[in-house]
């Protein structure tokens, strides 16, 4: 038996048309009706969607304008009340709120802020203007020799450094922002001027004073000399001799034998707090902007002009690193980086408009209708503001971050898929017999068929995004919730909006504007050739015969069709043929394409007959000319390919790909280096990449760790998770008491324990926990208090009764001024009595370089935990509950680990949910399992082959976010095919027929959707930020992988292993029907 009978319609609703239309039958034949067959006069029940379509047919403007203005009003509300404004990013939004490490860090910061409010009560306690170095506004340079074997410390290169340094220092305003040196302390301190730049030029251009006879009297290394030293190598060797102080100028590969040094660096310290600000740690962004206005912006402009740097179209002036005299020059300030980052983000987001325009153009081209494309784009664009309306006002989620902008790129593909499925269903409705020239029937057919296909994919995609909503990382969770809301909105509006819109299109738009007409759509009242079945005498059956009331009892005809019972004929009995032959009963396939099936001419040219035992019908041959090219491709050559012996090679190849992808995905782990946020040729990124290439020195930034006593974390029970600024209430240790002599001795000795601690973790430089080991910088208030007591001939430890007053007195002196934030006293009492001491802190420079990734920071963090636990173990009562915090370094470590953990959990959860949804939607275990394998193959191919194998990336932030998101993008295509296969007409009893049917009706929608999503994602390749370009790869790779797994593997698997209607063990329809019947019975 040949398999050349296909069909387009695939839903049970399609079966309720023309099934069992009797052209000729024996008059004496009596057919037994099924028990549940409705009476001939009974009107078939009408679902809510059919009723809605009927309402839209009667009142199209009401339905259209109701949806349109409802959406528009919600969008206007979002815009008018500023609900779409993105939150200003801070370092707390990515921190896991409900975590012990975060709780400690927040407690430390809250205690320091609380101390700030009370410290002003002490005379002279305020920090002097610009006495601290600003981490965000300090300007740094790197100079690197680009000639192999040539040191950067040569005459030409040093003179270039001098020119750049003179340009920086000559820019007006530096004296107003530089870090200041002071003589004295407190209110009696006097400024000595700017702290000298940290520069090798100080030693290459010293100020030399000479005696009258010309001999050198004094050499001051201040960089203000007029002449370059003659012995450059001697100066370089002096850098090597004092590695702690001057090693800052050497690279990590410095060769003391050849004195070869590839690159060097210098910095111009900017001071904080600026005048008018109380603290260097408060209002940092405002202080940095003020520095920019006073000096840094002008320096940047001068440097741009000096090196001829300018921004291209939607680009950054920092793309491209200046190279002069074979020396590469790079500069960096966190303030400049953040400003350029915001500029780049704005430029990159501009590409979103290009993406939207490209998708609209392809939709118009693919559908052949500007009207349909514009409706689809209206839905997609409105999905963001309307979802924000629901997200903020219904879900009461306050946070809206920059990462959620990615949602628009995702829903471009998802929304286009919904439009294509709806459009193709409407297009194919023109070829189904019962909807001939009837817009109500066409739209009803389209809405019922498309809504089911879209609902399954939308629900699965929503579940994938909701899996990200379970993340501990708040921005990821918020992204999942907003994206799921957008997918839901697209589904609802697609069903509600397209029905009245198509009514209006049919009534007005198509006649007024040919550019809006559906390409290939039939004209009004047009007949389509080949749409009528042939009667026994080869004459066409009349329209009146096909529309006779007795023949339009659709429910009866479908049941007769599906039960292979011969329907009771009430049409006039036809005359017997003149040749006395047997009158044949010819039945129209209810799923046939009107115009796509032609009667078999009986010449044997196209044997389309199927056994009566199989269906009791004669199927009509496919008129392939009526198919669109893509439909024909999937039905004919592609179907023959996937059903040929090549399918076994396809199955083996894709299983091998699944296994290799799983192996590669298992190799992914957090990055060993800091993630790159810019291209390698961006100056700021190149500067960051080379930071690790320098020798260690005391000028390098390391992770500063504080050890606290007296704090118990934060109470976050009343915190709104979606407001990063809310951190909870500070909890104090009720048993904290540092007044006993034993406690004082222990706290002084704890500093020695920290300095003596060893550390063999890779992140610990020199094998010690603190930088420089025993000579490390440790701020230890109790040890300084002991020296103060000794200077006053007092005993240490102090007596328990006098400890608080004597410590408070010490902090009020110039010797204890800088320790006031290390010993936390409450606000001064009104009666002049000594306030209560509520925390004690020790600060130390760890040997871990800043910044550090989780893989490097985790072993160092665990060593700190071990050392502090050892200190607590031997502590007396009252000071035995210390903890350490590395602030952002520790909390970011936890965030990175949470991203990886949530990725694994999210993937597992998504697979389970996808399998459940697929099994429920297909009502078949086997089909659900095969589709889930296709989804698993898509994910492992992208992550294992694409991310790990091809790109060589680690499991960073972008990859972690995309790993779960890509499941939502990968389910659509296989779900469409699996459902089309399972819901094929009952008379399609072979796997081949069902697979051909699924490919023909869904292949065109899948292809159009894949192209659209690839177009929208590919635009991101033009973005500057690496995160967006990574996302572009992940989107395009996901769509390409999903497409291949869906159209190659899944059809081959269905042809080989797919379920059949008579399979009992995997068919869940009887179970579902029984459950529904039981539930209905209870009601």
CSV table of N, CA, C and O in Angstrom, one decimal, residues 805-864:
chain,number,residue,atom,x,y,z
A,805,UNK,N,35.4,53.0,79.7
A,805,UNK,CA,35.7,54.4,79.7
A,805,UNK,C,37.1,54.7,79.2
A,805,UNK,O,37.3,55.7,78.5
A,806,UNK,N,38.0,53.8,79.5
A,806,UNK,CA,39.4,54.0,79.0
A,806,UNK,C,39.5,53.8,77.5
A,806,UNK,O,40.2,54.5,76.8
A,807,UNK,N,38.8,52.8,76.9
A,807,UNK,CA,38.7,52.6,75.5
A,807,UNK,C,38.1,53.8,74.8
A,807,UNK,O,38.5,54.3,73.8
A,808,UNK,N,37.0,54.3,75.4
A,808,UNK,CA,36.3,55.5,74.8
A,808,UNK,C,37.2,56.7,74.8
A,808,UNK,O,37.2,57.5,73.9
A,809,UNK,N,38.0,56.8,75.9
A,809,UNK,CA,38.9,57.9,76.0
A,809,UNK,C,40.0,57.8,74.9
A,809,UNK,O,40.4,58.8,74.3
A,810,UNK,N,40.5,56.6,74.7
A,810,UNK,CA,41.6,56.3,73.7
A,810,UNK,C,41.1,56.7,72.3
A,810,UNK,O,41.8,57.3,71.5
A,811,UNK,N,39.8,56.4,72.0
A,811,UNK,CA,39.3,56.7,70.7
A,811,UNK,C,39.1,58.2,70.5
A,811,UNK,O,39.0,58.6,69.4
A,812,UNK,N,39.1,58.9,71.6
A,812,UNK,CA,38.9,60.4,71.5
A,812,UNK,C,40.2,61.1,71.3
A,812,UNK,O,40.2,62.3,71.0
A,813,UNK,N,41.3,60.4,71.3
A,813,UNK,CA,42.6,61.0,71.2
A,813,UNK,C,43.1,60.9,69.7
A,813,UNK,O,42.5,60.2,68.9
A,814,UNK,N,44.1,61.6,69.4
A,814,UNK,CA,44.6,61.5,68.0
A,814,UNK,C,45.2,60.1,67.7
A,814,UNK,O,45.2,59.7,66.5
A,815,UNK,N,45.6,59.4,68.7
A,815,UNK,CA,46.1,58.1,68.5
A,815,UNK,C,45.0,57.1,68.1
A,815,UNK,O,45.3,56.1,67.4
A,816,UNK,N,43.8,57.3,68.6
A,816,UNK,CA,42.7,56.4,68.3
A,816,UNK,C,41.8,56.9,67.3
A,816,UNK,O,40.7,56.2,67.0
A,817,UNK,N,42.1,58.0,66.6
A,817,UNK,CA,41.2,58.6,65.7
A,817,UNK,C,40.8,57.6,64.6
A,817,UNK,O,39.6,57.5,64.3
A,818,UNK,N,41.7,57.0,64.0
A,818,UNK,CA,41.5,56.1,62.8
A,818,UNK,C,40.9,54.8,63.2
A,818,UNK,O,40.7,53.9,62.4
A,819,UNK,N,40.7,54.6,64.5
A,819,UNK,CA,40.1,53.3,65.0
A,819,UNK,C,38.7,53.4,65.4
A,819,UNK,O,38.1,52.5,66.0
A,820,UNK,N,38.1,54.6,65.2
A,820,UNK,CA,36.8,54.9,65.8
A,820,UNK,C,35.7,54.0,65.1
A,820,UNK,O,34.7,53.7,65.7
A,821,UNK,N,36.0,53.6,63.8
A,821,UNK,CA,35.0,52.7,63.1
A,821,UNK,C,35.4,51.3,63.3
A,821,UNK,O,34.7,50.4,62.8
A,822,UNK,N,36.4,51.0,64.1
A,822,UNK,CA,36.8,49.6,64.4
A,822,UNK,C,36.2,49.2,65.8
A,822,UNK,O,36.1,48.0,66.1
A,823,UNK,N,36.0,50.1,66.6
A,823,UNK,CA,35.4,49.9,67.9
A,823,UNK,C,34.1,50.6,68.0
A,823,UNK,O,34.1,51.8,68.0
A,824,UNK,N,33.0,49.9,67.9
A,824,UNK,CA,31.7,50.5,67.8
A,824,UNK,C,31.0,50.8,69.1
A,824,UNK,O,30.6,49.9,69.8
A,825,UNK,N,31.0,52.1,69.4
A,825,UNK,CA,30.2,52.5,70.5
A,825,UNK,C,28.9,53.1,70.0
A,825,UNK,O,28.8,53.8,69.0
A,826,UNK,N,27.8,53.0,70.8
A,826,UNK,CA,26.6,53.6,70.5
A,826,UNK,C,26.7,55.1,70.6
A,826,UNK,O,27.7,55.7,71.1
A,827,UNK,N,25.7,55.8,70.3
A,827,UNK,CA,25.7,57.3,70.4
A,827,UNK,C,25.9,57.7,71.8
A,827,UNK,O,25.5,57.1,72.8
A,828,UNK,N,26.5,58.9,72.0
A,828,UNK,CA,26.9,59.4,73.3
A,828,UNK,C,25.6,59.6,74.1
A,828,UNK,O,24.6,60.1,73.6
A,829,UNK,N,25.7,59.3,75.4
A,829,UNK,CA,24.5,59.5,76.2
A,829,UNK,C,24.4,60.9,76.6
A,829,UNK,O,25.4,61.7,76.7
A,830,UNK,N,23.1,61.3,76.9
A,830,UNK,CA,22.9,62.7,77.2
A,830,UNK,C,23.5,63.1,78.6
A,830,UNK,O,23.9,64.3,78.8
A,831,UNK,N,23.6,62.1,79.5
A,831,UNK,CA,24.1,62.4,80.8
A,831,UNK,C,25.7,62.4,80.8
A,831,UNK,O,26.3,62.6,81.9
A,832,UNK,N,26.3,62.2,79.7
A,832,UNK,CA,27.7,62.2,79.6
A,832,UNK,C,28.4,60.9,80.0
A,832,UNK,O,29.6,60.7,79.9
A,833,UNK,N,27.6,59.9,80.3
A,833,UNK,CA,28.1,58.5,80.6
A,833,UNK,C,28.6,57.9,79.4
A,833,UNK,O,28.2,58.2,78.3
A,834,UNK,N,29.5,56.9,79.6
A,834,UNK,CA,30.1,56.1,78.4
A,834,UNK,C,29.0,55.3,77.8
A,834,UNK,O,28.4,54.5,78.5
A,835,UNK,N,28.8,55.4,76.5
A,835,UNK,CA,27.8,54.6,75.8
A,835,UNK,C,28.3,53.1,75.7
A,835,UNK,O,29.5,52.8,76.0
A,836,UNK,N,27.4,52.2,75.3
A,836,UNK,CA,27.7,50.8,75.2
A,836,UNK,C,28.5,50.5,73.9
A,836,UNK,O,28.2,51.0,72.9
A,837,UNK,N,29.4,49.6,74.1
A,837,UNK,CA,30.2,49.1,73.0
A,837,UNK,C,29.5,47.9,72.4
A,837,UNK,O,29.2,46.9,73.1
A,838,UNK,N,29.1,48.0,71.0
A,838,UNK,CA,28.3,46.9,70.5
A,838,UNK,C,29.0,46.1,69.4
A,838,UNK,O,28.5,45.0,69.0
A,839,UNK,N,30.2,46.5,69.0
A,839,UNK,CA,31.0,45.6,68.1
A,839,UNK,C,32.4,46.0,68.2
A,839,UNK,O,32.9,47.0,68.6
A,840,UNK,N,33.3,45.0,67.7
A,840,UNK,CA,34.7,45.2,67.7
A,840,UNK,C,35.2,44.6,66.3
A,840,UNK,O,34.7,43.5,65.9
A,841,UNK,N,36.1,45.2,65.7
A,841,UNK,CA,36.5,44.8,64.3
A,841,UNK,C,38.0,44.8,64.2
A,841,UNK,O,38.7,45.8,64.6
A,842,UNK,N,38.5,43.8,63.4
A,842,UNK,CA,39.9,43.8,63.0
A,842,UNK,C,40.0,43.7,61.5
A,842,UNK,O,39.2,43.0,60.9
A,843,UNK,N,40.8,44.5,60.9
A,843,UNK,CA,41.0,44.6,59.4
A,843,UNK,C,42.3,44.1,59.0
A,843,UNK,O,43.3,44.5,59.6
A,844,UNK,N,42.3,43.3,57.9
A,844,UNK,CA,43.6,42.8,57.4
A,844,UNK,C,43.6,42.7,55.9
A,844,UNK,O,42.5,42.4,55.3
A,845,UNK,N,44.7,42.9,55.3
A,845,UNK,CA,44.9,42.7,53.8
A,845,UNK,C,45.1,41.2,53.6
A,845,UNK,O,46.2,40.7,53.9
A,846,UNK,N,44.2,40.5,52.9
A,846,UNK,CA,44.4,39.1,52.6
A,846,UNK,C,45.4,39.0,51.4
A,846,UNK,O,45.7,40.1,50.8
A,847,UNK,N,45.8,37.9,51.1
A,847,UNK,CA,46.7,37.7,50.0
A,847,UNK,C,46.0,37.3,48.7
A,847,UNK,O,46.6,37.0,47.7
A,848,UNK,N,44.7,37.4,48.7
A,848,UNK,CA,43.9,37.2,47.6
A,848,UNK,C,43.7,38.4,46.8
A,848,UNK,O,43.2,39.5,47.3
A,849,UNK,N,44.1,38.4,45.5
A,849,UNK,CA,44.0,39.6,44.6
A,849,UNK,C,42.5,39.9,44.3
A,849,UNK,O,41.7,39.0,44.2
A,850,UNK,N,42.3,41.2,44.2
A,850,UNK,CA,40.9,41.7,43.9
A,850,UNK,C,40.9,42.1,42.4
A,850,UNK,O,41.9,42.8,42.0
A,851,UNK,N,39.9,41.7,41.6
A,851,UNK,CA,38.8,40.9,42.0
A,851,UNK,C,39.2,39.4,41.8
A,851,UNK,O,40.2,39.1,41.1
A,852,UNK,N,38.4,38.5,42.3
A,852,UNK,CA,38.7,37.1,42.2
A,852,UNK,C,37.4,36.3,41.8
A,852,UNK,O,36.3,36.7,42.3
A,853,UNK,N,37.5,35.3,41.0
A,853,UNK,CA,36.4,34.5,40.6
A,853,UNK,C,36.1,33.5,41.7
A,853,UNK,O,36.9,33.2,42.5
A,854,UNK,N,34.9,32.9,41.6
A,854,UNK,CA,34.5,31.9,42.6
A,854,UNK,C,35.4,30.8,42.8
A,854,UNK,O,35.7,30.3,43.9
A,855,UNK,N,35.9,30.3,41.7
A,855,UNK,CA,36.8,29.1,41.7
A,855,UNK,C,38.1,29.4,42.5
A,855,UNK,O,38.6,28.6,43.2
A,856,UNK,N,38.6,30.7,42.4
A,856,UNK,CA,39.8,31.1,43.1
A,856,UNK,C,39.4,31.5,44.6
A,856,UNK,O,40.2,31.2,45.5
A,857,UNK,N,38.3,32.2,44.7
A,857,UNK,CA,37.9,32.7,46.0
A,857,UNK,C,37.5,31.7,47.0
A,857,UNK,O,37.7,31.8,48.2
A,858,UNK,N,36.8,30.6,46.5
A,858,UNK,CA,36.2,29.6,47.4
A,858,UNK,C,37.2,29.0,48.4
A,858,UNK,O,37.0,29.0,49.6
A,859,UNK,N,38.4,28.5,47.9
A,859,UNK,CA,39.3,27.9,48.9
A,859,UNK,C,39.9,28.9,49.9
A,859,UNK,O,40.1,28.5,51.0
A,860,UNK,N,40.1,30.1,49.4
A,860,UNK,CA,40.6,31.2,50.3
A,860,UNK,C,39.5,31.5,51.4
A,860,UNK,O,39.8,31.6,52.6
A,861,UNK,N,38.3,31.6,50.9
A,861,UNK,CA,37.2,31.8,51.9
A,861,UNK,C,37.1,30.7,52.9
A,861,UNK,O,36.9,31.0,54.1
A,862,UNK,N,37.2,29.5,52.5
A,862,UNK,CA,37.1,28.4,53.4
A,862,UNK,C,38.3,28.4,54.4
A,862,UNK,O,38.1,28.0,55.6
A,863,UNK,N,39.5,28.8,54.0
A,863,UNK,CA,40.6,28.9,54.9
A,863,UNK,C,40.4,30.0,55.9
A,863,UNK,O,40.7,29.8,57.1
A,864,UNK,N,39.8,31.1,55.5
A,864,UNK,CA,39.4,32.2,56.5
A,864,UNK,C,38.4,31.7,57.5
A,864,UNK,O,38.5,31.9,58.7
